[in-house]
Tab-separated table of N, CA and C in Angstrom:
chain	number	residue	atom	x	y	z
D	262	UNK	N	-5.827	8.403	-7.364
D	262	UNK	CA	-4.692	7.411	-7.435
D	262	UNK	C	-5.331	6.253	-7.987
D	263	UNK	N	-4.777	5.713	-9.073
D	263	UNK	CA	-5.249	4.462	-9.653
D	263	UNK	C	-4.021	3.422	-9.146
D	264	UNK	N	-4.381	2.614	-8.125
D	264	UNK	CA	-3.362	1.721	-7.465
D	264	UNK	C	-2.779	0.784	-8.570
D	265	UNK	N	-3.611	0.166	-9.321
D	265	UNK	CA	-2.993	-0.891	-10.228
D	265	UNK	C	-2.052	-0.270	-11.345
D	266	UNK	N	-2.476	0.910	-11.903
D	266	UNK	CA	-1.511	1.619	-12.993
D	266	UNK	C	-0.412	2.136	-12.293
D	267	UNK	N	-0.364	2.707	-11.022
D	267	UNK	CA	0.664	3.402	-10.507
D	267	UNK	C	1.622	2.411	-9.690
D	268	UNK	N	1.245	1.498	-9.066
D	268	UNK	CA	1.955	0.550	-8.334
D	268	UNK	C	2.207	-0.721	-8.947
D	269	UNK	N	1.211	-1.626	-9.497
D	269	UNK	CA	1.325	-2.784	-9.893
D	269	UNK	C	1.943	-2.709	-11.393
D	270	UNK	N	1.346	-2.044	-12.176
D	270	UNK	CA	1.895	-2.066	-13.603
D	270	UNK	C	2.130	-0.601	-14.162
D	271	UNK	N	3.130	-0.076	-13.599
D	271	UNK	CA	3.519	1.393	-13.935
D	271	UNK	C	3.893	1.306	-15.291
D	272	UNK	N	3.753	2.474	-16.112
D	272	UNK	CA	4.206	2.585	-17.532
D	272	UNK	C	5.523	2.695	-17.762
D	273	UNK	N	6.315	3.354	-16.720
D	273	UNK	CA	7.761	3.483	-16.826
D	273	UNK	C	8.446	3.038	-15.300
D	274	UNK	N	9.634	2.644	-15.501
D	274	UNK	CA	10.337	2.152	-14.264
D	274	UNK	C	11.587	2.953	-14.161
D	275	UNK	N	11.709	3.797	-13.254
D	275	UNK	CA	13.065	4.705	-13.168
D	275	UNK	C	14.217	3.622	-12.717
D	276	UNK	N	15.459	4.062	-13.481
D	276	UNK	CA	16.517	3.236	-13.349
D	276	UNK	C	17.673	3.953	-12.423
D	277	UNK	N	17.579	5.091	-12.201
D	277	UNK	CA	18.632	5.720	-11.258
D	277	UNK	C	17.911	7.065	-10.709
D	278	UNK	N	18.795	7.633	-9.831
D	278	UNK	CA	18.248	8.822	-9.092
D	278	UNK	C	17.296	8.699	-7.968
D	279	UNK	N	16.872	9.874	-7.545
D	279	UNK	CA	15.835	9.710	-6.363
D	279	UNK	C	14.520	8.954	-6.722
D	280	UNK	N	14.134	8.858	-8.003
D	280	UNK	CA	12.851	8.342	-8.370
D	280	UNK	C	12.781	6.819	-8.042
D	281	UNK	N	14.013	6.220	-8.148
D	281	UNK	CA	14.108	4.863	-7.740
D	281	UNK	C	13.782	4.510	-6.486
D	282	UNK	N	13.994	5.302	-5.624
D	282	UNK	CA	13.837	5.167	-4.153
D	282	UNK	C	12.258	5.174	-3.876
D	283	UNK	N	11.597	6.166	-4.499
D	283	UNK	CA	10.110	6.119	-4.424
D	283	UNK	C	9.484	5.042	-5.087
D	284	UNK	N	10.061	4.602	-6.265
D	284	UNK	CA	9.531	3.414	-6.856
D	284	UNK	C	9.745	2.093	-6.077
D	285	UNK	N	10.814	2.005	-5.496
D	285	UNK	CA	11.030	0.800	-4.685
D	285	UNK	C	10.192	0.840	-3.382
D	286	UNK	N	10.040	2.014	-2.720
D	286	UNK	CA	9.133	2.219	-1.625
D	286	UNK	C	7.703	1.774	-1.964
D	287	UNK	N	7.317	2.271	-3.057
D	287	UNK	CA	5.870	1.935	-3.499
D	287	UNK	C	5.646	0.504	-3.701
D	288	UNK	N	6.679	-0.045	-4.217
D	288	UNK	CA	6.646	-1.414	-4.567
D	288	UNK	C	6.555	-2.368	-3.233
D	289	UNK	N	7.175	-1.824	-2.301
D	289	UNK	CA	7.032	-2.522	-0.865
D	289	UNK	C	5.906	-2.244	-0.157
D	290	UNK	N	5.437	-1.094	-0.313
D	290	UNK	CA	4.171	-0.555	0.697
D	290	UNK	C	2.937	-1.093	-0.162
D	291	UNK	N	2.939	-1.260	-1.415
D	291	UNK	CA	1.649	-1.680	-2.018
D	291	UNK	C	1.175	-2.970	-1.699
D	292	UNK	N	2.027	-4.139	-1.796
D	292	UNK	CA	1.489	-5.369	-1.313
D	292	UNK	C	1.265	-5.475	0.338
D	293	UNK	N	1.860	-4.715	1.055
D	293	UNK	CA	1.534	-4.565	2.416
D	293	UNK	C	0.088	-4.080	2.579
D	294	UNK	N	-0.190	-3.103	1.945
D	294	UNK	CA	-1.650	-2.613	2.058
D	294	UNK	C	-2.499	-3.563	1.605
D	295	UNK	N	-2.356	-4.267	0.497
D	295	UNK	CA	-3.259	-5.077	-0.024
D	295	UNK	C	-3.303	-6.355	0.991
D	296	UNK	N	-2.418	-6.839	1.541
D	296	UNK	CA	-2.381	-7.990	2.484
D	296	UNK	C	-3.153	-7.430	3.816
D	297	UNK	N	-2.983	-6.115	4.260
D	297	UNK	CA	-3.738	-5.662	5.340
D	297	UNK	C	-5.258	-5.662	5.102
D	298	UNK	N	-5.695	-5.230	3.903
D	298	UNK	CA	-7.051	-5.219	3.547
D	298	UNK	C	-7.548	-6.613	3.517
D	299	UNK	N	-6.765	-7.636	3.094
D	299	UNK	CA	-7.179	-9.027	3.095
D	299	UNK	C	-7.583	-9.505	4.467
D	300	UNK	N	-6.545	-9.128	5.362
D	300	UNK	CA	-6.753	-9.681	6.866
D	300	UNK	C	-8.029	-8.854	7.370
D	301	UNK	N	-8.247	-7.641	7.051
D	301	UNK	CA	-9.245	-6.732	7.565
D	301	UNK	C	-10.650	-7.540	7.158
D	302	UNK	N	-10.713	-7.894	6.016
D	302	UNK	CA	-11.996	-8.400	5.524
D	302	UNK	C	-12.270	-9.892	6.102
D	303	UNK	N	-10.944	-10.710	6.030
D	303	UNK	CA	-11.046	-12.038	6.566
D	303	UNK	C	-11.237	-12.151	8.072
D	304	UNK	N	-10.838	-11.301	8.721
D	304	UNK	CA	-11.076	-11.346	10.262
D	304	UNK	C	-12.148	-10.447	10.667
D	305	UNK	N	-12.907	-9.817	9.896
D	305	UNK	CA	-14.053	-8.872	9.993
D	305	UNK	C	-13.714	-7.783	11.028
D	306	UNK	N	-12.675	-7.128	10.736
D	306	UNK	CA	-12.123	-6.011	11.424
D	306	UNK	C	-12.558	-4.689	10.733
D	307	UNK	N	-12.675	-3.702	11.507
D	307	UNK	CA	-13.193	-2.451	10.929
D	307	UNK	C	-12.016	-1.367	10.850
D	308	UNK	N	-11.313	-1.298	11.957
D	308	UNK	CA	-10.300	-0.362	11.979
D	308	UNK	C	-8.773	-0.968	12.160
D	309	UNK	N	-8.238	-1.390	11.079
D	309	UNK	CA	-6.770	-1.847	11.240
D	309	UNK	C	-5.890	-0.627	10.924
D	310	UNK	N	-4.592	-0.865	11.138
D	310	UNK	CA	-3.641	0.180	10.767
D	310	UNK	C	-2.400	-0.408	10.311
D	311	UNK	N	-1.507	0.367	9.744
D	311	UNK	CA	-0.089	0.134	9.342
D	311	UNK	C	0.766	1.021	9.936
D	312	UNK	N	1.975	0.742	10.285
D	312	UNK	CA	2.996	1.732	10.901
D	312	UNK	C	4.224	1.470	10.183
D	313	UNK	N	4.912	2.399	9.902
D	313	UNK	CA	6.308	2.433	9.174
D	313	UNK	C	7.331	2.675	10.245
D	314	UNK	N	7.026	3.282	11.338
D	314	UNK	CA	8.025	3.811	12.269
D	314	UNK	C	8.082	5.256	12.033
D	315	UNK	N	7.687	5.846	10.867
D	315	UNK	CA	7.586	7.263	10.672
D	315	UNK	C	6.282	7.768	10.665
D	316	UNK	N	5.339	6.922	10.279
D	316	UNK	CA	4.057	7.237	10.200
D	316	UNK	C	2.976	6.205	10.359
D	317	UNK	N	1.650	6.467	10.411
D	317	UNK	CA	0.680	5.531	10.815
D	317	UNK	C	-0.382	5.679	9.665
D	318	UNK	N	-0.722	4.554	8.990
D	318	UNK	CA	-1.873	4.633	8.025
D	318	UNK	C	-2.977	3.937	8.541
D	319	UNK	N	-3.997	4.705	8.762
D	319	UNK	CA	-5.393	4.133	9.292
D	319	UNK	C	-6.166	3.638	8.058
D	320	UNK	N	-6.601	2.460	8.239
D	320	UNK	CA	-7.632	1.951	7.173
D	320	UNK	C	-9.051	1.553	7.868
D	321	UNK	N	-9.952	1.505	6.867
D	321	UNK	CA	-11.321	1.282	7.435
D	321	UNK	C	-12.240	0.661	6.290
D	322	UNK	N	-12.811	-0.347	6.618
D	322	UNK	CA	-13.921	-0.869	5.753
D	322	UNK	C	-15.098	-1.089	6.704
D	323	UNK	N	-16.221	-0.358	6.368
D	323	UNK	CA	-17.485	-0.370	7.418
D	323	UNK	C	-18.046	-1.781	7.292
D	324	UNK	N	-18.459	-2.113	8.507
D	324	UNK	CA	-19.044	-3.550	8.577
D	324	UNK	C	-20.469	-3.743	8.007
D	325	UNK	N	-20.999	-2.682	7.660
D	325	UNK	CA	-22.433	-2.676	6.957
D	325	UNK	C	-22.391	-3.157	5.404
Protein backbone atom coordinates (compact mmCIF):
# COMPACT_ATOMS: atom_id res chain seq x y z
CA UNK A 1 0.00 0.00 0.00
CA UNK A 2 1.33 3.41 -0.93
CA UNK A 3 -0.13 5.54 1.86
CA UNK A 4 0.55 8.89 0.21
CA UNK A 5 -0.98 8.02 -3.16
CA UNK A 6 -3.97 6.09 -1.81
CA UNK A 7 -4.94 8.23 1.20
CA UNK A 8 -3.33 11.68 0.94
CA UNK A 9 -3.41 12.27 -2.83
CA UNK A 10 -5.74 9.72 -4.49
CA UNK A 11 -6.06 9.94 -8.28
CA UNK A 12 -9.85 9.79 -8.17
CA UNK A 13 -12.39 10.75 -5.54
CA UNK A 14 -15.71 8.87 -5.54
CA UNK A 15 -18.82 11.05 -5.42
CA UNK A 16 -21.54 8.51 -4.62
CA UNK A 17 -22.27 4.93 -3.74
CA UNK A 18 -20.51 2.69 -1.25
CA UNK A 19 -17.08 3.83 -2.51
CA UNK A 20 -17.56 7.24 -0.87
CA UNK A 21 -17.93 5.60 2.55
CA UNK A 22 -14.59 3.82 2.17
CA UNK A 23 -12.99 7.03 0.95
CA UNK A 24 -14.28 9.02 3.93
CA UNK A 25 -13.23 6.30 6.38
CA UNK A 26 -9.71 6.29 4.93
CA UNK A 27 -9.56 10.09 5.12
CA UNK A 28 -10.42 9.91 8.83
CA UNK A 29 -8.20 6.95 9.69
CA UNK A 30 -5.12 8.18 7.80
CA UNK A 31 -4.40 11.27 9.92
CA UNK A 32 -5.12 9.29 13.07
CA UNK A 33 -2.44 6.75 12.20
CA UNK A 34 0.03 9.51 11.35
CA UNK A 35 -0.66 11.29 14.65
CA UNK A 36 -0.23 8.04 16.61
CA UNK A 37 3.15 7.39 14.97
CA UNK A 38 4.17 10.98 15.81
CA UNK A 39 3.32 10.42 19.49
CA UNK A 40 5.01 7.01 19.37
CA UNK A 41 8.30 8.54 18.26
CA UNK A 42 8.01 11.69 20.41
CA UNK A 43 7.29 9.77 23.63
CA UNK A 44 9.70 6.93 22.78
CA UNK A 45 7.01 4.26 22.91
CA UNK A 46 7.41 0.90 21.22
CA UNK A 47 3.90 -0.62 21.27
CA UNK A 48 1.02 1.87 20.89
CA UNK A 49 -2.38 0.89 19.49
CA UNK A 50 -5.50 2.39 17.96
CA UNK A 51 -9.00 1.14 18.58
CA UNK A 52 -12.15 1.91 16.63
CA UNK A 53 -14.59 0.02 18.77
CA UNK A 54 -14.75 -2.66 16.09
CA UNK A 55 -11.08 -3.48 15.86
CA UNK A 56 -7.64 -2.83 17.27
CA UNK A 57 -4.64 -1.73 15.21
CA UNK A 58 -1.31 -2.55 16.83
CA UNK A 59 1.64 -0.37 15.83
CA UNK A 60 5.33 -0.86 16.50
CA UNK A 61 8.57 1.03 15.97
CA UNK A 62 11.57 -0.78 17.48
CA UNK A 63 13.64 1.28 19.91
CA UNK A 64 16.96 0.25 18.37
